PDB file of C-alpha atoms in Angstrom:
ATOM      1  CA  ASN Q   1     129.272 -42.538 -83.693  1.00 55.00           C
ATOM      2  CA  ALA Q   2     130.824 -43.775 -86.937  1.00 54.00           C
ATOM      3  CA  ALA Q   3     130.035 -40.401 -88.585  1.00 62.00           C
ATOM      4  CA  LYS Q   4     131.870 -38.520 -85.796  1.00 67.00           C
ATOM      5  CA  ALA Q   5     134.880 -40.777 -86.174  1.00 63.00           C
ATOM      6  CA  ASP Q   6     134.916 -40.159 -89.939  1.00 79.00           C
ATOM      7  CA  VAL Q   7     134.797 -36.372 -89.428  1.00 75.00           C
ATOM      8  CA  ARG Q   8     137.693 -36.548 -86.941  1.00 77.00           C
ATOM      9  CA  ASP Q   9     139.684 -38.629 -89.417  1.00 81.00           C
ATOM     10  CA  LEU Q  10     139.011 -36.126 -92.229  1.00 82.00           C
ATOM     11  CA  LYS Q  11     139.790 -32.961 -90.247  1.00 83.00           C
ATOM     12  CA  PRO Q  12     143.609 -33.197 -90.645  1.00 82.00           C
ATOM     13  CA  TRP Q  13     143.133 -33.697 -94.380  1.00 82.00           C
ATOM     14  CA  GLY Q  14     140.787 -30.725 -94.541  1.00 85.00           C
ATOM     15  CA  ASN Q  15     143.350 -28.581 -92.725  1.00 83.00           C
ATOM     16  CA  TRP Q  16     146.047 -29.771 -95.109  1.00 84.00           C
ATOM     17  CA  VAL Q  17     143.920 -28.886 -98.162  1.00 85.00           C
ATOM     18  CA  ALA Q  18     143.096 -25.461 -96.657  1.00 84.00           C
ATOM     19  CA  ARG Q  19     146.826 -24.736 -96.131  1.00 85.00           C
ATOM     20  CA  LEU Q  20     147.632 -25.918 -99.648  1.00 84.00           C
ATOM     21  CA  LEU Q  21     144.962 -23.638-101.146  1.00 84.00           C
ATOM     22  CA  ALA Q  22     146.190 -20.684 -99.058  1.00 80.00           C
ATOM     23  CA  LEU Q  23     149.745 -21.348-100.264  1.00 79.00           C
ATOM     24  CA  GLU Q  24     148.598 -21.451-103.897  1.00 83.00           C
ATOM     25  CA  ASP Q  25     146.701 -18.184-103.409  1.00 79.00           C
ATOM     26  CA  ALA Q  26     149.779 -16.515-101.871  1.00 76.00           C
ATOM     27  CA  LYS Q  27     151.969 -17.798-104.710  1.00 82.00           C
ATOM     28  CA  SER Q  28     149.529 -16.413-107.257  1.00 73.00           C
ATOM     29  CA  ARG Q  29     149.492 -12.992-105.547  1.00 76.00           C
ATOM     30  CA  LEU Q  30     153.307 -12.917-105.429  1.00 72.00           C
ATOM     31  CA  ARG Q  31     153.522 -13.807-109.129  1.00 76.00           C
ATOM     32  CA  GLU Q  32     151.085 -10.995-109.904  1.00 74.00           C
ATOM     33  CA  MET Q  33     153.170  -8.548-107.845  1.00 69.00           C
ATOM     34  CA  ALA Q  34     156.354  -9.670-109.620  1.00 84.00           C
ATOM     35  CA  TYR Q  35     154.902  -9.151-113.105  1.00 93.00           C
ATOM     36  CA  ARG Q  36     152.546  -6.168-112.752  1.00 94.00           C
ATOM     37  CA  ASP Q  37     153.237  -2.468-112.520  1.00 95.00           C
ATOM     38  CA  GLU Q  38     151.676  -1.333-109.260  1.00 93.00           C
ATOM     39  CA  LEU Q  39     150.696   2.140-110.489  1.00 94.00           C
ATOM     40  CA  THR Q  40     149.056   1.342-113.828  1.00 95.00           C
ATOM     41  CA  GLY Q  41     148.191  -2.334-113.574  1.00 94.00           C
ATOM     42  CA  ALA Q  42     150.038  -2.941-116.856  1.00 95.00           C
ATOM     43  CA  TRP Q  43     152.478  -5.800-117.150  1.00 95.00           C
ATOM     44  CA  ASN Q  44     156.042  -4.756-116.271  1.00 96.00           C
ATOM     45  CA  ARG Q  45     159.409  -5.058-118.042  1.00 96.00           C
ATOM     46  CA  ARG Q  46     160.168  -8.409-116.379  1.00 95.00           C
ATOM     47  CA  TYR Q  47     156.930  -9.822-117.796  1.00 96.00           C
ATOM     48  CA  LEU Q  48     157.600  -8.226-121.204  1.00 96.00           C
ATOM     49  CA  ASN Q  49     160.945 -10.005-121.524  1.00 96.00           C
ATOM     50  CA  HIS Q  50     159.414 -13.342-120.576  1.00 95.00           C
ATOM     51  CA  PHE Q  51     156.240 -12.972-122.656  1.00 94.00           C
ATOM     52  CA  LEU Q  52     158.009 -11.634-125.738  1.00 94.00           C
ATOM     53  CA  SER Q  53     160.465 -14.543-125.820  1.00 94.00           C
ATOM     54  CA  GLU Q  54     157.648 -17.071-125.511  1.00 93.00           C
ATOM     55  CA  SER Q  55     155.490 -15.244-128.060  1.00 92.00           C
ATOM     56  CA  ILE Q  56     158.262 -15.130-130.663  1.00 94.00           C
ATOM     57  CA  GLU Q  57     158.813 -18.875-130.286  1.00 94.00           C
ATOM     58  CA  GLU Q  58     155.064 -19.528-130.524  1.00 91.00           C
ATOM     59  CA  SER Q  59     154.802 -17.215-133.524  1.00 90.00           C
ATOM     60  CA  LYS Q  60     157.649 -19.088-135.195  1.00 91.00           C
ATOM     61  CA  ARG Q  61     156.041 -22.452-134.436  1.00 91.00           C
ATOM     62  CA  LEU Q  62     152.573 -21.397-135.673  1.00 88.00           C
ATOM     63  CA  ARG Q  63     153.982 -19.356-138.562  1.00 86.00           C
ATOM     64  CA  ARG Q  64     151.956 -16.325-137.448  1.00 85.00           C
ATOM     65  CA  GLN Q  65     153.058 -12.729-137.308  1.00 87.00           C
ATOM     66  CA  LEU Q  66     153.780 -10.849-134.111  1.00 90.00           C
ATOM     67  CA  THR Q  67     154.119  -7.077-133.775  1.00 92.00           C
ATOM     68  CA  VAL Q  68     155.524  -4.933-130.993  1.00 94.00           C
ATOM     69  CA  MET Q  69     154.601  -1.282-130.552  1.00 93.00           C
ATOM     70  CA  VAL Q  70     156.879   0.813-128.365  1.00 95.00           C
ATOM     71  CA  PHE Q  71     155.782   4.337-127.437  1.00 94.00           C
ATOM     72  CA  ASP Q  72     156.098   7.086-124.900  1.00 93.00           C
ATOM     73  CA  ILE Q  73     153.983  10.071-123.948  1.00 92.00           C
ATOM     74  CA  ASP Q  74     155.422  13.205-125.539  1.00 90.00           C
ATOM     75  CA  ASP Q  75     156.710  15.847-123.127  1.00 86.00           C
ATOM     76  CA  PHE Q  76     155.357  13.910-120.145  1.00 89.00           C
ATOM     77  CA  LYS Q  77     157.823  15.594-117.805  1.00 88.00           C
ATOM     78  CA  SER Q  78     156.068  18.940-118.297  1.00 84.00           C
ATOM     79  CA  PHE Q  79     152.796  17.445-116.999  1.00 80.00           C
ATOM     80  CA  ASN Q  80     154.558  16.139-113.890  1.00 84.00           C
ATOM     81  CA  ASP Q  81     156.459  19.409-113.360  1.00 86.00           C
ATOM     82  CA  HIS Q  82     153.438  21.648-113.867  1.00 82.00           C
ATOM     83  CA  PHE Q  83     150.648  19.618-112.217  1.00 81.00           C
ATOM     84  CA  GLY Q  84     152.517  17.282-109.866  1.00 84.00           C
ATOM     85  CA  HIS Q  85     153.151  13.578-109.850  1.00 88.00           C
ATOM     86  CA  ASP Q  86     149.588  12.736-108.794  1.00 87.00           C
ATOM     87  CA  ALA Q  87     148.320  14.249-112.043  1.00 84.00           C
ATOM     88  CA  GLY Q  88     151.045  12.415-113.971  1.00 89.00           C
ATOM     89  CA  ASP Q  89     149.954   9.170-112.339  1.00 92.00           C
ATOM     90  CA  ILE Q  90     146.380   9.810-113.478  1.00 88.00           C
ATOM     91  CA  ILE Q  91     147.599  10.309-117.039  1.00 89.00           C
ATOM     92  CA  LEU Q  92     149.578   7.058-116.931  1.00 93.00           C
ATOM     93  CA  ARG Q  93     146.657   5.055-115.520  1.00 92.00           C
ATOM     94  CA  GLU Q  94     144.179   6.521-118.020  1.00 89.00           C
ATOM     95  CA  THR Q  95     146.569   5.855-120.910  1.00 90.00           C
ATOM     96  CA  ILE Q  96     146.765   2.185-119.931  1.00 93.00           C
ATOM     97  CA  ARG Q  97     142.999   1.974-119.425  1.00 90.00           C
ATOM     98  CA  LEU Q  98     142.406   3.462-122.868  1.00 89.00           C
ATOM     99  CA  LEU Q  99     144.953   1.212-124.533  1.00 89.00           C
ATOM    100  CA  GLY Q 100     143.424  -1.824-122.850  1.00 87.00           C
ATOM    101  CA  SER Q 101     140.102  -0.966-124.477  1.00 85.00           C
ATOM    102  CA  VAL Q 102     141.470  -1.098-128.049  1.00 82.00           C
ATOM    103  CA  ILE Q 103     143.745  -4.149-127.986  1.00 83.00           C
ATOM    104  CA  ARG Q 104     142.816  -7.761-128.654  1.00 80.00           C
ATOM    105  CA  THR Q 105     142.548 -10.698-126.244  1.00 79.00           C
ATOM    106  CA  GLY Q 106     146.054 -12.139-126.678  1.00 82.00           C
ATOM    107  CA  ASP Q 107     147.850  -8.770-126.743  1.00 89.00           C
ATOM    108  CA  ARG Q 108     149.792  -7.455-123.733  1.00 92.00           C
ATOM    109  CA  VAL Q 109     150.400  -3.878-122.575  1.00 94.00           C
ATOM    110  CA  CYS Q 110     153.645  -3.478-120.628  1.00 96.00           C
ATOM    111  CA  ARG Q 111     155.092  -0.489-118.822  1.00 96.00           C
ATOM    112  CA  VAL Q 112     158.791  -0.466-119.588  1.00 95.00           C
ATOM    113  CA  GLY Q 113     159.509   2.461-117.275  1.00 91.00           C
ATOM    114  CA  GLY Q 114     158.399   6.036-116.603  1.00 92.00           C
ATOM    115  CA  ASP Q 115     156.153   7.001-119.506  1.00 94.00           C
ATOM    116  CA  GLU Q 116     157.514   4.315-121.845  1.00 96.00           C
ATOM    117  CA  PHE Q 117     155.347   1.382-122.871  1.00 96.00           C
ATOM    118  CA  ALA Q 118     155.431  -1.650-125.126  1.00 96.00           C
ATOM    119  CA  VAL Q 119     152.466  -3.508-126.539  1.00 94.00           C
ATOM    120  CA  VAL Q 120     152.987  -7.029-127.808  1.00 94.00           C
ATOM    121  CA  PHE Q 121     150.355  -7.796-130.418  1.00 90.00           C
ATOM    122  CA  ALA Q 122     150.526 -11.556-130.030  1.00 83.00           C
ATOM    123  CA  ASP Q 123     146.989 -12.677-130.680  1.00 68.00           C
ATOM    124  CA  LEU Q 124     148.218 -15.771-132.491  1.00 64.00           C
ATOM    125  CA  GLU Q 125     144.808 -17.030-133.579  1.00 63.00           C
ATOM    126  CA  ALA Q 126     143.745 -16.859-137.210  1.00 57.00           C
ATOM    127  CA  PRO Q 127     142.609 -13.391-138.414  1.00 55.00           C
ATOM    128  CA  ARG Q 128     139.248 -12.403-136.972  1.00 53.00           C
ATOM    129  CA  THR Q 129     138.144 -10.758-140.200  1.00 58.00           C
ATOM    130  CA  ALA Q 130     138.457 -12.580-143.518  1.00 57.00           C
ATOM    131  CA  GLY Q 131     141.205 -11.023-145.606  1.00 56.00           C
ATOM    132  CA  SER Q 132     142.707  -8.938-142.797  1.00 56.00           C
ATOM    133  CA  THR Q 133     146.461  -9.004-142.411  1.00 57.00           C
ATOM    134  CA  HIS Q 134     148.278  -8.744-139.111  1.00 60.00           C
ATOM    135  CA  PRO Q 135     150.495  -5.688-139.654  1.00 60.00           C
ATOM    136  CA  ASP Q 136     147.662  -3.698-141.243  1.00 70.00           C
ATOM    137  CA  SER Q 137     145.220  -4.453-138.436  1.00 78.00           C
ATOM    138  CA  VAL Q 138     147.844  -3.621-135.787  1.00 83.00           C
ATOM    139  CA  GLU Q 139     148.648  -0.335-137.514  1.00 85.00           C
ATOM    140  CA  LYS Q 140     144.926   0.545-137.471  1.00 85.00           C
ATOM    141  CA  ILE Q 141     144.776  -0.242-133.739  1.00 84.00           C
ATOM    142  CA  ALA Q 142     147.860   1.930-133.126  1.00 85.00           C
ATOM    143  CA  ARG Q 143     146.443   4.844-135.131  1.00 86.00           C
ATOM    144  CA  ARG Q 144     143.080   4.590-133.343  1.00 87.00           C
ATOM    145  CA  PHE Q 145     144.863   4.600-129.982  1.00 86.00           C
ATOM    146  CA  GLN Q 146     146.995   7.596-131.015  1.00 87.00           C
ATOM    147  CA  ALA Q 147     143.862   9.532-132.049  1.00 87.00           C
ATOM    148  CA  GLN Q 148     142.050   8.626-128.812  1.00 86.00           C
ATOM    149  CA  ILE Q 149     145.032   9.794-126.729  1.00 85.00           C
ATOM    150  CA  ALA Q 150     144.882  13.178-128.469  1.00 83.00           C
ATOM    151  CA  ARG Q 151     141.162  13.472-127.567  1.00 83.00           C
ATOM    152  CA  MET Q 152     141.613  12.471-123.911  1.00 81.00           C
ATOM    153  CA  ARG Q 153     140.768  15.123-121.342  1.00 76.00           C
ATOM    154  CA  PHE Q 154     141.838  15.242-117.724  1.00 72.00           C
ATOM    155  CA  PRO Q 155     139.590  17.379-115.530  1.00 67.00           C
ATOM    156  CA  ARG Q 156     142.256  17.315-112.811  1.00 65.00           C
ATOM    157  CA  LEU Q 157     144.583  19.357-115.049  1.00 65.00           C
ATOM    158  CA  GLY Q 158     141.992  22.077-115.537  1.00 64.00           C
ATOM    159  CA  LEU Q 159     142.151  24.828-118.101  1.00 60.00           C
ATOM    160  CA  GLN Q 160     145.879  25.339-117.596  1.00 58.00           C
ATOM    161  CA  ALA Q 161     146.789  22.030-119.281  1.00 59.00           C
ATOM    162  CA  PRO Q 162     149.569  22.510-121.856  1.00 55.00           C
ATOM    163  CA  GLY Q 163     147.603  21.239-124.858  1.00 61.00           C
ATOM    164  CA  THR Q 164     146.628  17.684-125.606  1.00 71.00           C
ATOM    165  CA  LEU Q 165     148.543  14.501-125.044  1.00 82.00           C
ATOM    166  CA  SER Q 166     150.387  12.881-127.878  1.00 86.00           C
ATOM    167  CA  ILE Q 167     152.500   9.788-128.177  1.00 90.00           C
ATOM    168  CA  SER Q 168     155.501   8.873-130.279  1.00 91.00           C
ATOM    169  CA  GLY Q 169     156.464   5.347-131.067  1.00 91.00           C
ATOM    170  CA  GLY Q 170     157.008   2.697-133.635  1.00 92.00           C
ATOM    171  CA  LEU Q 171     155.973  -0.769-134.732  1.00 91.00           C
ATOM    172  CA  ALA Q 172     158.172  -3.771-135.475  1.00 92.00           C
ATOM    173  CA  SER Q 173     156.782  -7.011-136.895  1.00 89.00           C
ATOM    174  CA  TYR Q 174     158.183 -10.525-136.866  1.00 87.00           C
TER     175      TYR Q 174
END
């Protein structure tokens, strides 16, 4: 009988913990929705502003370099006009997927709007390779990404695709 009484006494606490966990889960999902681009899964402009400010301060404190790459997909409008927005959405998602495969752990890919993106190279740990320097390694990542974009193929666009994709952008280091 004592065990049944203990269970009855614990049930309100169990319910309270369950509600608290559900609330935390909902809060986490809302935060994700507030900071992620729904189409591509990249971080959004709101997150970029927040993350970049924090990363610059951390970079200053640790005396480590930080680089931002801003780019857009060249002549993206023609893909949307010619093949439709569904095809354009595929291009945007695949671009983000590809970029995610070449960046480092602490870096963040953000969709600023439309076909415009920013990547914050803020992996503020020590260099992974002895003798490597931050801007040089970031430039190599950017060039590799640019070359991979040019090689990307989209079966959905078929043989009528207007050439290969290319990107234009720039790097700024702090």
